[in-house]
Each structure stands twice: as structure tokens, then as C-alpha cells.
Amino acid sequence: MSEVKGSMVGTAGWFALILLVVSLTALAPIPSNSQALTAEHGIITVPQLDGNRRFSLEGDWLLKQPGEEEHLQKVPSVAWKQGSGTYSLTLLWEGGPTQFEFFTNNVGTSYELWLNESLVGSSGRYSPVAEQSRPSAKPLIHEFVLLPGSNVLQVKISNFVHPRAGLWEKVYLASKPQLSYRYQKQVAIDLFMFGQLFLFSLLQLSLAIFSTKKSSHVWFALGIMMVALGNIMRNNISIYTLLPNLDYLLFKRAQIITYYLASGFFIYAFHKRFPSSTVILLARIFFWGCITMTVVSLFLPYEVIYPLAIGFFPIMFLFLMYRVWVQLGTYRSSLLHRSKVSAILQIIADILLAYGMSHDFVGILLARYDVQMIPYMTYLYVALYTVVLARDYILADKQTEEAKNQIILTAAHQKQQLANDLHDGVAQMLHALDFMTEGLLQSNHIDMKILQTIRNTSKDAT
């Protein structure tokens, strides 16, 4: 009793430590190699360039919206839900004419970038009229030349689709070609992970052909395919490299749906490993909940499915942390049928994915959305679970081979035992019968006592 109580206390201690670490790291911003330039009253002084630096333009920008007075607005932040507005920032530059690059992940759903009253570039089609505005989530890098003295940068934004709008993600400025290089590097990383994930899914389908636990490998493979598609859309850089004319609402719906399906498939792939029928039932309910949300996301307006998708983050986080709790509690017993490495890797994978969910959820709430961890954490989750399933498959295959060898050895032993019994028992009796029968034939008379012995020996042999 005391041993069980001590084990529960140990499990609770480890779980509390894990929960604390995940929560603190989710709240902490990801370290950036960019230098923050904070605007005061809509003015920023751009420092002289000394190396490969990029600047994040933050602080108080001037914002002008239809029907309102111009006022200061914190960037990054959410300024309105639907409508249009113009952000203005004065850039003070003391150097000579220098070519710079401008980049932001998403400033709403469409925008135009102006410098000194000249149009630099746009994303989607900007218009203060809803019917004329065309949204886009395509990230773009714009080039312009900063002149000595004062330069007025304006970002005209229109949004009539997304529940949040404004300059609510990081805005970067750097000398050419620093941002272009980072953009290309990000595309390469995204496409690499995309290809790797599909290779992982093919591996799982291959294992399903030979494994006795086919359903786990098949459901996990389907989950990997969905998360591969979801990741390439969530970073929304590489997806436009592949599909440059992708419709905005179709893109956003597909992004949400793929993660719903991936979550359901991942949970269902391992639901039979839970220790109790109650937990297995909850896992199945979660799976069907993901399927239901997928169907709902096909038909409901985007402004409705968006908060539902945001609310899914903490639900998935709680389910993953509950699974960590269950695995910590059953860690010792799980070692009876699986390796120690597999048990530990499975716990680490769930912790990493829970961290990704919590980090991005906090980022959305705090309008701190420039770095998204879900694509990277899902990649690590898949990689670790691929190792777990491969090790379990190899272990099961090894156990099957050992069982076959044991059967062969047992059969050989039984055969040898039977041969020994025949030689030492029946063969000796048959030899005795032959000896006694030969003696009667040579004596040329019937001996009833010997005949009786012959009959008894024959019965024993039979």
C-alpha cells in the first residue's frame, strides 16, 4: 500500500514539474536575432547598418480609420475586427540612399505598402469597400529606397473576412537581401519538413503491411499526411510557392480542417494503449469530436469556425497533458511489453506537441504571432513517434521470431524424448518378446508360463 502511494506521489511530482516547464516556456517569447526599434509618437530612427541585421518595427504607429481621428496604435496589435485603416510611421535615416526590404507575415487580409506617397507593393486587393477588397494570406517581401532624412511609411489595410485585423504580427525592415535570404531559407525548411513527413507516412503504411497491429500504423500515417498539409499552410510561405493563386477562405478552412483530422487520427492511432476502458472511451469521443468539427468547418462561415479553431488549442493541450499523466502512471508496467526508450520517447513527443499548442495559443491571445511552433513541434512529434512505432515493430518481430525458435526447440526436444522413450521402453519390450518367442520355437513344446509372460509383455508394449 505504501509503495503504491509513493508511486502516485512520484507521478504527481513529475507531472507538476512538466506542466510548470511547459507553461513557462509557452509564455516566454521565442528569442529573436532581430533588433527591436520602438516607435515613439509614430517616429523611428533607423540606425546605421553594421552587419546582417534586421529590425522589427514596434511601438506607437499613427492609425487613421474612416470616421475617426488619427491616433496612436500599438504595433503589433489587433486594431479592429472588420474594416480598413492606414498605419503611418516616419523613418529617420541618416545614411545615403539605401535599398531596404520590408516584410510582414500578415497585416490583415489585404494591404498596400506606400513610401513617401509612392506605391511599393501590395498583398491581395486593398479597398475600404468590402465588395472590392480581395483577401490574401500570401507573405511578400517589398523593396524600397530610404532617402536621407525623413521617410513616411504607410500600410493601408482592409479586412472584411478575418475576425482579427491590423498590424498584429511582426513587421521587419532590413537591408537587401537579408529578408529575401531568410524567406528562401524558410521555404526550404518548410518544403524539407513537408517531404520528410510524407516519407514518414509511407514508412508507416509499409509497416502496416507486415505488422499485426495494422490499424495503429494506418491511422498514424493518415495523421502524418494531414499534419504535413497543415504545417505547410500554417507557416503560409511555402504553400503559395506551390499554389500562388490559392483562395484565402479555402486556404484558411483547409488549414483548420487538416489539423482537426491530424489530431483525431493521432489520438485514435494509440487509443487502445490506454490502461482503462474509460480513457479509451474518452479518446474515441475526442476522435469523433474532431471529425464533427471537420464537417462543421466545411459549412459554417469563417468568422464562426475561427473562434472554434482557437478554442481547440487548449482542448488538445489538456488531452495531451492527460495522456502524459497516464503514461507517467503506467511507465513501469509498460516496460513489460515495450522498451524503456520507446516509453520515454512517447512521453517526450506528447510534451513537445502540448508545448506547441500552448505556445501558439498564448501567441494568438497576446497578438504575438510572428513565430509559430506548431509546425516544428508536430514534425518532432511525428519523428519521435515514428521511432517508437518502428522500435515496437522490431521488438514485436523479435519476440515473434523468438517464439518460433522456442516452438522449434520444444518440438525437437519432444521428438528426442519420444525417441528415447521408444528406445528405452518399447524397443526393449519388443526385443524381449523376440527372445522369448525364439526360445519356445527352439524348445519344441508349449510352456504356458512363458506364453503368459509374452502376452503381458505385448500388452505393456502396446
Short mmCIF file of C-alpha atoms in Angstrom, two decimals:
data_model
loop_
_atom_site.label_atom_id
_atom_site.label_comp_id
_atom_site.label_asym_id
_atom_site.label_seq_id
_atom_site.Cartn_x
_atom_site.Cartn_y
_atom_site.Cartn_z
CA MET A 1 0.00 0.00 0.00
CA SER A 2 2.78 2.41 0.94
CA GLU A 3 4.64 1.51 -2.29
CA VAL A 4 1.56 2.36 -4.42
CA LYS A 5 1.07 5.63 -2.53
CA GLY A 6 4.72 6.55 -3.03
CA SER A 7 4.44 5.79 -6.75
CA MET A 8 1.41 8.09 -7.08
CA VAL A 9 3.24 10.88 -5.26
CA GLY A 10 6.22 10.46 -7.57
CA THR A 11 3.98 10.55 -10.65
CA ALA A 12 2.22 13.70 -9.39
CA GLY A 13 5.59 15.37 -8.74
CA TRP A 14 6.93 14.65 -12.21
CA PHE A 15 3.67 15.75 -13.82
CA ALA A 16 3.60 19.01 -11.85
CA LEU A 17 7.19 19.75 -12.92
CA ILE A 18 6.42 19.01 -16.59
CA LEU A 19 3.27 21.16 -16.50
CA LEU A 20 5.19 24.06 -14.94
CA VAL A 21 8.00 23.89 -17.50
CA VAL A 22 5.59 23.67 -20.46
CA SER A 23 3.53 26.61 -19.15
CA LEU A 24 6.53 28.85 -18.53
CA THR A 25 8.13 28.11 -21.90
CA ALA A 26 4.79 28.74 -23.63
CA LEU A 27 4.54 32.18 -22.01
CA ALA A 28 8.13 33.08 -22.82
CA PRO A 29 8.69 34.65 -26.27
CA ILE A 30 10.97 32.86 -28.73
CA PRO A 31 14.41 34.55 -28.80
CA SER A 32 14.89 36.54 -31.99
CA ASN A 33 18.04 37.74 -33.70
CA SER A 34 16.24 40.87 -34.84
CA GLN A 35 16.77 44.25 -33.21
CA ALA A 36 13.58 45.88 -31.96
CA LEU A 37 13.08 49.51 -32.97
CA THR A 38 10.40 51.12 -30.82
CA ALA A 39 8.42 53.99 -32.33
CA GLU A 40 7.54 56.99 -30.19
CA HIS A 41 4.66 59.11 -31.48
CA GLY A 42 4.96 57.42 -34.87
CA ILE A 43 8.68 58.14 -35.37
CA ILE A 44 11.62 55.71 -35.54
CA THR A 45 15.30 56.40 -36.14
CA VAL A 46 16.84 53.64 -38.25
CA PRO A 47 20.42 53.01 -37.04
CA GLN A 48 23.39 52.68 -39.35
CA LEU A 49 23.91 49.20 -40.79
CA ASP A 50 26.78 47.18 -39.36
CA GLY A 51 26.37 43.59 -40.44
CA ASN A 52 23.47 41.30 -41.27
CA ARG A 53 20.80 42.76 -39.02
CA ARG A 54 17.06 43.01 -39.39
CA PHE A 55 14.87 45.40 -37.43
CA SER A 56 11.39 44.79 -36.04
CA LEU A 57 9.32 47.98 -36.19
CA GLU A 58 7.26 48.15 -33.00
CA GLY A 59 5.78 50.74 -30.66
CA ASP A 60 3.25 53.51 -31.36
CA TRP A 61 2.28 53.99 -35.00
CA LEU A 62 -0.23 56.55 -36.23
CA LEU A 63 -3.55 54.99 -37.27
CA LYS A 64 -6.26 56.66 -39.32
CA GLN A 65 -9.61 54.88 -39.74
CA PRO A 66 -12.69 56.13 -41.65
CA GLY A 67 -14.80 58.42 -39.49
CA GLU A 68 -12.20 58.62 -36.69
CA GLU A 69 -9.44 60.99 -35.69
CA GLU A 70 -5.87 59.89 -36.27
CA HIS A 71 -4.49 58.31 -33.09
CA LEU A 72 -1.53 56.28 -31.84
CA GLN A 73 -1.86 52.49 -32.03
CA LYS A 74 0.48 49.92 -30.53
CA VAL A 75 2.09 47.55 -33.05
CA PRO A 76 1.83 44.60 -33.15
CA SER A 77 -1.79 44.58 -32.05
CA VAL A 78 -5.37 43.99 -33.16
CA ALA A 79 -6.95 47.33 -34.06
CA TRP A 80 -10.36 46.25 -35.37
CA LYS A 81 -12.36 43.18 -36.40
CA GLN A 82 -13.58 44.33 -39.79
CA GLY A 83 -12.97 47.48 -41.78
CA SER A 84 -9.98 49.39 -43.04
CA GLY A 85 -7.33 51.76 -41.84
CA THR A 86 -3.95 53.30 -42.61
CA TYR A 87 -0.90 52.90 -40.36
CA SER A 88 1.82 55.55 -40.71
CA LEU A 89 5.38 55.52 -39.45
CA THR A 90 8.12 58.10 -40.02
CA LEU A 91 11.54 56.53 -40.64
CA LEU A 92 14.52 58.80 -39.94
CA TRP A 93 17.59 57.73 -41.92
CA GLU A 94 20.96 59.47 -41.67
CA GLY A 95 22.78 57.47 -44.36
CA GLY A 96 22.82 57.85 -48.11
CA PRO A 97 20.15 56.38 -50.41
CA THR A 98 19.99 52.73 -49.37
CA GLN A 99 17.88 49.84 -50.61
CA PHE A 100 15.80 48.19 -47.86
CA GLU A 101 13.35 45.31 -47.71
CA PHE A 102 10.02 45.18 -45.87
CA PHE A 103 8.30 42.01 -44.68
CA THR A 104 5.34 41.05 -42.52
CA ASN A 105 3.62 37.67 -42.14
CA ASN A 106 0.08 39.03 -42.22
CA VAL A 107 -1.22 42.56 -41.69
CA GLY A 108 -4.89 41.68 -42.05
CA THR A 109 -6.28 40.19 -45.21
CA SER A 110 -5.11 42.74 -47.82
CA TYR A 111 -2.81 45.72 -47.80
CA GLU A 112 -0.86 48.26 -49.81
CA LEU A 113 2.60 49.47 -48.83
CA TRP A 114 3.48 53.11 -49.60
CA LEU A 115 6.71 55.05 -49.07
CA ASN A 116 6.77 58.80 -49.47
CA GLU A 117 3.38 58.68 -51.26
CA SER A 118 4.63 56.12 -53.82
CA LEU A 119 3.11 52.63 -54.00
CA VAL A 120 5.75 49.99 -53.22
CA GLY A 121 3.68 46.79 -53.32
CA SER A 122 0.52 45.05 -52.17
CA SER A 123 -0.94 41.75 -51.00
CA GLY A 124 -4.41 40.81 -52.18
CA ARG A 125 -6.50 43.77 -53.29
CA TYR A 126 -6.82 46.66 -50.85
CA SER A 127 -10.07 48.59 -50.73
CA PRO A 128 -12.03 50.30 -47.94
CA VAL A 129 -15.16 48.84 -49.60
CA ALA A 130 -15.91 45.23 -48.64
CA GLU A 131 -17.15 44.19 -52.08
CA GLN A 132 -13.94 45.40 -53.74
CA SER A 133 -11.47 44.07 -51.18
CA ARG A 134 -9.80 40.74 -52.06
CA PRO A 135 -8.10 38.99 -49.13
CA SER A 136 -4.82 37.10 -49.27
CA ALA A 137 -2.53 35.41 -46.76
CA LYS A 138 0.46 35.38 -49.09
CA PRO A 139 3.60 36.79 -47.40
CA LEU A 140 5.59 39.14 -49.63
CA ILE A 141 8.89 40.99 -49.46
CA HIS A 142 8.82 44.55 -50.76
CA GLU A 143 11.84 46.64 -51.77
CA PHE A 144 12.27 50.40 -51.49
CA VAL A 145 14.98 53.00 -51.10
CA LEU A 146 15.31 55.04 -47.91
CA LEU A 147 16.47 58.58 -48.61
CA PRO A 148 18.46 60.73 -46.19
CA GLY A 149 16.18 62.44 -43.68
CA SER A 150 12.51 61.73 -43.10
CA ASN A 151 10.68 58.90 -44.93
CA VAL A 152 6.95 58.27 -44.39
CA LEU A 153 5.98 54.60 -44.47
CA GLN A 154 2.25 53.81 -44.80
CA VAL A 155 0.47 50.44 -44.63
CA LYS A 156 -3.12 50.62 -45.88
CA ILE A 157 -5.09 47.61 -44.61
CA SER A 158 -8.55 46.30 -45.38
CA ASN A 159 -10.17 43.30 -43.74
CA PHE A 160 -13.75 42.09 -44.08
CA VAL A 161 -13.21 38.36 -43.51
CA HIS A 162 -10.84 37.63 -40.64
CA PRO A 163 -12.04 38.13 -37.02
CA ARG A 164 -8.80 40.00 -36.25
CA ALA A 165 -7.08 42.72 -38.24
CA GLY A 166 -4.41 45.37 -38.06
CA LEU A 167 -0.63 45.19 -37.75
CA TRP A 168 -0.86 42.35 -35.26
CA GLU A 169 2.21 40.44 -36.38
CA LYS A 170 5.86 41.41 -36.58
CA VAL A 171 6.93 43.97 -39.18
CA TYR A 172 10.54 43.63 -40.32
CA LEU A 173 12.92 46.01 -42.06
CA ALA A 174 16.40 45.09 -43.29
CA SER A 175 18.90 45.98 -45.96
CA LYS A 176 18.66 43.99 -49.16
CA PRO A 177 18.91 40.95 -49.41
CA GLN A 178 18.66 39.94 -45.73
CA LEU A 179 14.89 39.34 -45.69
CA SER A 180 14.89 37.65 -49.11
CA TYR A 181 17.54 35.23 -47.88
CA ARG A 182 15.52 34.43 -44.75
CA TYR A 183 12.39 33.98 -46.85
CA GLN A 184 14.10 31.48 -49.14
CA LYS A 185 15.59 29.67 -46.17
CA GLN A 186 12.15 29.37 -44.55
CA VAL A 187 10.69 28.00 -47.78
CA ALA A 188 13.47 25.40 -47.94
CA ILE A 189 12.86 24.34 -44.31
CA ASP A 190 9.10 24.10 -44.84
CA LEU A 191 9.43 22.03 -48.00
CA PHE A 192 12.01 19.78 -46.34
CA MET A 193 9.68 19.07 -43.41
CA PHE A 194 6.80 18.55 -45.85
CA GLY A 195 8.77 15.92 -47.78
CA GLN A 196 10.05 14.25 -44.61
CA LEU A 197 6.57 13.95 -43.18
CA PHE A 198 5.27 12.25 -46.31
CA LEU A 199 8.21 9.82 -46.18
CA PHE A 200 7.27 9.08 -42.55
CA SER A 201 3.69 8.38 -43.64
CA LEU A 202 4.86 5.98 -46.37
CA LEU A 203 7.03 4.20 -43.80
CA GLN A 204 4.03 3.72 -41.52
CA LEU A 205 1.94 2.36 -44.39
CA SER A 206 4.77 -0.06 -45.21
CA LEU A 207 4.91 -1.26 -41.61
CA ALA A 208 1.13 -1.74 -41.65
CA ILE A 209 1.51 -4.36 -44.39
CA PHE A 210 3.64 -6.61 -42.19
CA SER A 211 2.53 -5.63 -38.68
CA THR A 212 -0.13 -7.43 -36.68
CA LYS A 213 -1.28 -4.03 -35.33
CA LYS A 214 -2.18 -2.58 -38.72
CA SER A 215 -4.71 0.00 -37.50
CA SER A 216 -2.16 1.93 -35.41
CA HIS A 217 0.19 2.35 -38.36
CA VAL A 218 -2.58 3.24 -40.83
CA TRP A 219 -4.23 5.87 -38.60
CA PHE A 220 -0.85 7.35 -37.70
CA ALA A 221 0.09 7.51 -41.40
CA LEU A 222 -3.15 9.39 -42.16
CA GLY A 223 -2.41 11.79 -39.30
CA ILE A 224 1.07 12.45 -40.69
CA MET A 225 -0.37 13.27 -44.13
CA MET A 226 -2.80 15.75 -42.60
CA VAL A 227 -0.18 17.43 -40.45
CA ALA A 228 2.17 17.71 -43.45
CA LEU A 229 -0.53 19.65 -45.31
CA GLY A 230 -1.45 21.66 -42.20
CA ASN A 231 2.14 22.68 -41.49
CA ILE A 232 2.86 23.91 -44.97
CA MET A 233 -0.26 26.08 -44.74
CA ARG A 234 0.27 27.26 -41.18
CA ASN A 235 3.60 28.90 -41.99
CA ASN A 236 1.78 30.06 -45.20
CA ILE A 237 5.02 30.79 -47.05
CA SER A 238 5.71 27.60 -48.99
CA ILE A 239 2.06 26.89 -49.80
CA TYR A 240 1.99 29.98 -52.01
CA THR A 241 5.20 28.80 -53.66
CA LEU A 242 3.29 25.69 -54.73
CA LEU A 243 -0.15 27.31 -55.25
CA PRO A 244 0.33 31.05 -55.93
CA ASN A 245 -3.38 31.73 -56.63
CA LEU A 246 -4.83 29.88 -53.63
CA ASP A 247 -8.14 31.35 -52.46
CA TYR A 248 -7.93 32.94 -49.00
CA LEU A 249 -11.01 31.38 -47.38
CA LEU A 250 -10.30 27.97 -48.93
CA PHE A 251 -6.76 28.21 -47.58
CA LYS A 252 -7.90 29.11 -44.04
CA ARG A 253 -10.58 26.39 -43.94
CA ALA A 254 -8.16 23.76 -45.23
CA GLN A 255 -5.62 24.80 -42.62
CA ILE A 256 -8.12 24.32 -39.79
CA ILE A 257 -9.54 21.05 -41.19
CA THR A 258 -6.17 19.37 -41.65
CA TYR A 259 -5.25 19.98 -38.01
CA TYR A 260 -8.62 18.71 -36.79
CA LEU A 261 -8.14 15.50 -38.77
CA ALA A 262 -4.50 15.13 -37.75
CA SER A 263 -5.40 15.46 -34.05
CA GLY A 264 -8.20 12.91 -34.33
CA PHE A 265 -6.09 10.43 -36.29
CA PHE A 266 -3.12 10.70 -33.90
CA ILE A 267 -5.28 10.12 -30.83
CA TYR A 268 -7.16 7.23 -32.45
CA ALA A 269 -3.91 5.57 -33.55
CA PHE A 270 -2.93 4.98 -29.91
CA HIS A 271 -6.26 4.92 -28.08
CA LYS A 272 -6.09 1.17 -27.40
CA ARG A 273 -2.86 1.65 -25.47
CA PHE A 274 -4.64 3.48 -22.65
CA PRO A 275 -4.95 1.43 -19.44
CA SER A 276 -8.71 1.72 -18.81
CA SER A 277 -11.92 1.46 -20.79
CA THR A 278 -12.94 4.94 -19.59
CA VAL A 279 -9.86 6.58 -21.11
CA ILE A 280 -10.33 4.59 -24.32
CA LEU A 281 -13.92 5.85 -24.49
CA LEU A 282 -12.75 9.46 -24.00
CA ALA A 283 -10.20 9.03 -26.77
CA ARG A 284 -12.92 7.78 -29.12
CA ILE A 285 -15.17 10.70 -28.18
CA PHE A 286 -12.27 13.07 -28.90
CA PHE A 287 -11.76 11.40 -32.28
CA TRP A 288 -15.40 11.77 -33.28
CA GLY A 289 -15.35 15.34 -31.97
CA CYS A 290 -12.52 16.12 -34.40
CA ILE A 291 -14.47 14.53 -37.26
CA THR A 292 -17.55 16.58 -36.30
CA MET A 293 -15.54 19.82 -36.21
CA THR A 294 -14.14 18.96 -39.64
CA VAL A 295 -17.64 18.64 -41.10
CA VAL A 296 -18.78 21.82 -39.34
CA SER A 297 -15.80 23.74 -40.75
CA LEU A 298 -16.89 22.89 -44.28
CA PHE A 299 -20.20 24.74 -44.00
CA LEU A 300 -20.17 27.41 -41.26
CA PRO A 301 -18.95 30.96 -42.00
CA TYR A 302 -15.28 31.61 -41.35
CA GLU A 303 -15.98 34.12 -38.56
CA VAL A 304 -17.73 31.26 -36.71
CA ILE A 305 -15.18 28.49 -37.24
CA TYR A 306 -12.24 30.77 -36.36
CA PRO A 307 -13.02 31.03 -32.60
CA LEU A 308 -13.87 27.31 -32.59
CA ALA A 309 -10.44 26.59 -34.02
CA ILE A 310 -8.78 28.82 -31.42
CA GLY A 311 -10.71 27.05 -28.66
CA PHE A 312 -9.39 23.71 -29.92
CA PHE A 313 -5.85 24.63 -28.82
CA PRO A 314 -6.45 24.36 -25.04
CA ILE A 315 -8.62 21.24 -25.53
CA MET A 316 -5.83 19.48 -27.39
CA PHE A 317 -3.33 20.70 -24.79
CA LEU A 318 -5.39 19.28 -21.92
CA PHE A 319 -5.84 15.95 -23.68
CA LEU A 320 -2.11 15.67 -24.39
CA MET A 321 -1.18 16.52 -20.81
CA TYR A 322 -3.72 13.98 -19.55
CA ARG A 323 -2.06 11.40 -21.77
CA VAL A 324 1.31 12.36 -20.26
CA TRP A 325 -0.20 11.83 -16.80
CA VAL A 326 -1.48 8.37 -17.79
CA GLN A 327 1.86 7.39 -19.31
CA LEU A 328 3.78 8.52 -16.22
CA GLY A 329 1.45 6.45 -14.03
CA THR A 330 1.83 3.32 -16.18
CA TYR A 331 5.50 3.78 -17.01
CA ARG A 332 6.82 0.83 -15.01
CA SER A 333 4.14 -1.61 -16.13
CA SER A 334 4.60 -0.56 -19.77
CA LEU A 335 8.21 -1.77 -19.65
CA LEU A 336 6.91 -5.35 -19.50
CA HIS A 337 5.86 -5.22 -23.16
CA ARG A 338 7.96 -2.40 -24.64
CA SER A 339 11.43 -0.90 -24.39
CA LYS A 340 12.40 1.85 -21.97
CA VAL A 341 13.46 4.11 -24.86
CA SER A 342 10.03 3.81 -26.53
CA ALA A 343 8.19 4.64 -23.31
CA ILE A 344 10.32 7.76 -22.71
CA LEU A 345 10.17 8.97 -26.34
CA GLN A 346 6.38 8.70 -26.34
CA ILE A 347 6.13 10.93 -23.25
CA ILE A 348 8.58 13.47 -24.73
CA ALA A 349 6.62 13.58 -28.01
CA ASP A 350 3.36 14.39 -26.22
CA ILE A 351 5.07 17.07 -24.12
CA LEU A 352 6.54 18.75 -27.22
CA LEU A 353 3.21 18.83 -29.03
CA ALA A 354 1.47 20.16 -25.89
CA TYR A 355 4.09 22.92 -25.76
CA GLY A 356 3.45 23.82 -29.40
CA MET A 357 -0.29 24.04 -28.78
CA SER A 358 0.08 26.20 -25.67
CA HIS A 359 2.73 28.50 -27.19
CA ASP A 360 0.69 29.32 -30.29
CA PHE A 361 -2.50 29.75 -28.24
CA VAL A 362 -0.77 32.26 -25.95
CA GLY A 363 0.69 33.96 -29.03
CA ILE A 364 -2.77 34.46 -30.52
CA LEU A 365 -4.13 35.89 -27.27
CA LEU A 366 -1.19 38.30 -26.91
CA ALA A 367 -1.05 39.24 -30.63
CA ARG A 368 2.43 37.71 -30.63
CA TYR A 369 2.05 35.59 -33.69
CA ASP A 370 5.27 36.04 -35.64
CA VAL A 371 6.81 32.68 -34.59
CA GLN A 372 4.57 29.62 -34.77
CA MET A 373 5.79 26.49 -33.02
CA ILE A 374 3.09 24.01 -34.04
CA PRO A 375 4.70 23.16 -37.43
CA TYR A 376 8.01 22.34 -35.74
CA MET A 377 6.54 20.55 -32.73
CA THR A 378 4.27 18.39 -34.90
CA TYR A 379 7.30 17.47 -37.00
CA LEU A 380 9.21 16.40 -33.88
CA TYR A 381 6.11 14.61 -32.58
CA VAL A 382 5.85 12.58 -35.78
CA ALA A 383 9.59 11.87 -35.87
CA LEU A 384 9.66 10.61 -32.26
CA TYR A 385 6.51 8.51 -32.63
CA THR A 386 7.89 7.06 -35.86
CA VAL A 387 10.89 5.85 -33.86
CA VAL A 388 8.55 4.49 -31.16
CA LEU A 389 6.41 2.55 -33.63
CA ALA A 390 9.46 1.26 -35.51
CA ARG A 391 11.05 0.06 -32.27
CA ASP A 392 7.80 -1.56 -31.15
CA TYR A 393 7.51 -3.27 -34.53
CA ILE A 394 11.10 -4.55 -34.35
CA LEU A 395 10.56 -5.69 -30.75
CA ALA A 396 7.33 -7.49 -31.69
CA ASP A 397 9.05 -9.07 -34.70
CA LYS A 398 11.93 -10.17 -32.46
CA GLN A 399 9.51 -11.65 -29.92
CA THR A 400 7.67 -13.48 -32.72
CA GLU A 401 10.97 -14.88 -34.04
CA GLU A 402 11.96 -15.95 -30.51
CA ALA A 403 8.58 -17.64 -30.08
CA LYS A 404 9.07 -19.54 -33.37
CA ASN A 405 12.54 -20.65 -32.30
CA GLN A 406 11.19 -21.76 -28.95
CA ILE A 407 8.46 -23.80 -30.66
CA ILE A 408 11.06 -25.45 -32.92
CA LEU A 409 13.33 -26.22 -29.94
CA THR A 410 10.40 -27.63 -27.94
CA ALA A 411 9.32 -29.81 -30.87
CA ALA A 412 12.87 -31.09 -31.31
CA HIS A 413 13.12 -31.81 -27.59
CA GLN A 414 9.79 -33.68 -27.61
CA LYS A 415 10.89 -35.67 -30.65
CA GLN A 416 14.15 -36.64 -28.93
CA GLN A 417 12.25 -37.51 -25.75
CA LEU A 418 9.87 -39.71 -27.75
CA ALA A 419 12.81 -41.42 -29.46
CA ASN A 420 14.43 -42.08 -26.08
CA ASP A 421 11.19 -43.47 -24.70
CA LEU A 422 10.77 -45.79 -27.69
CA HIS A 423 14.36 -46.96 -27.44
CA ASP A 424 14.46 -47.44 -23.69
CA GLY A 425 10.89 -48.77 -23.27
CA VAL A 426 9.01 -50.26 -26.22
CA ALA A 427 12.11 -51.36 -28.12
CA GLN A 428 13.38 -53.28 -25.09
CA MET A 429 9.99 -55.00 -24.65
CA LEU A 430 9.85 -55.98 -28.32
CA HIS A 431 13.37 -57.41 -28.04
CA ALA A 432 12.26 -59.45 -25.01
CA LEU A 433 9.25 -60.77 -26.95
CA ASP A 434 11.53 -61.81 -29.78
CA PHE A 435 13.90 -63.53 -27.34
CA MET A 436 11.12 -65.48 -25.53
CA THR A 437 9.37 -66.47 -28.77
CA GLU A 438 12.64 -67.78 -30.23
CA GLY A 439 13.20 -69.81 -27.05
CA LEU A 440 9.78 -71.51 -27.36
CA LEU A 441 10.39 -72.37 -31.00
CA GLN A 442 13.71 -73.97 -30.15
CA SER A 443 12.28 -75.98 -27.16
CA ASN A 444 9.64 -77.51 -29.48
CA HIS A 445 6.97 -77.61 -26.74
CA ILE A 446 4.39 -75.20 -25.29
CA ASP A 447 5.23 -73.51 -21.97
CA MET A 448 2.09 -71.82 -20.65
CA LYS A 449 4.06 -69.67 -18.20
CA ILE A 450 6.26 -68.27 -20.95
CA LEU A 451 3.21 -67.65 -23.16
CA GLN A 452 1.60 -65.72 -20.30
CA THR A 453 4.75 -63.60 -19.98
CA ILE A 454 4.77 -62.99 -23.72
CA ARG A 455 1.13 -61.81 -23.60
CA ASN A 456 1.78 -59.44 -20.65
CA THR A 457 4.88 -58.02 -22.30
CA SER A 458 2.92 -57.45 -25.52
CA LYS A 459 0.23 -55.52 -23.58
CA ASP A 460 2.89 -53.36 -21.93
CA ALA A 461 4.47 -52.61 -25.29
CA THR A 462 1.08 -51.70 -26.75
#
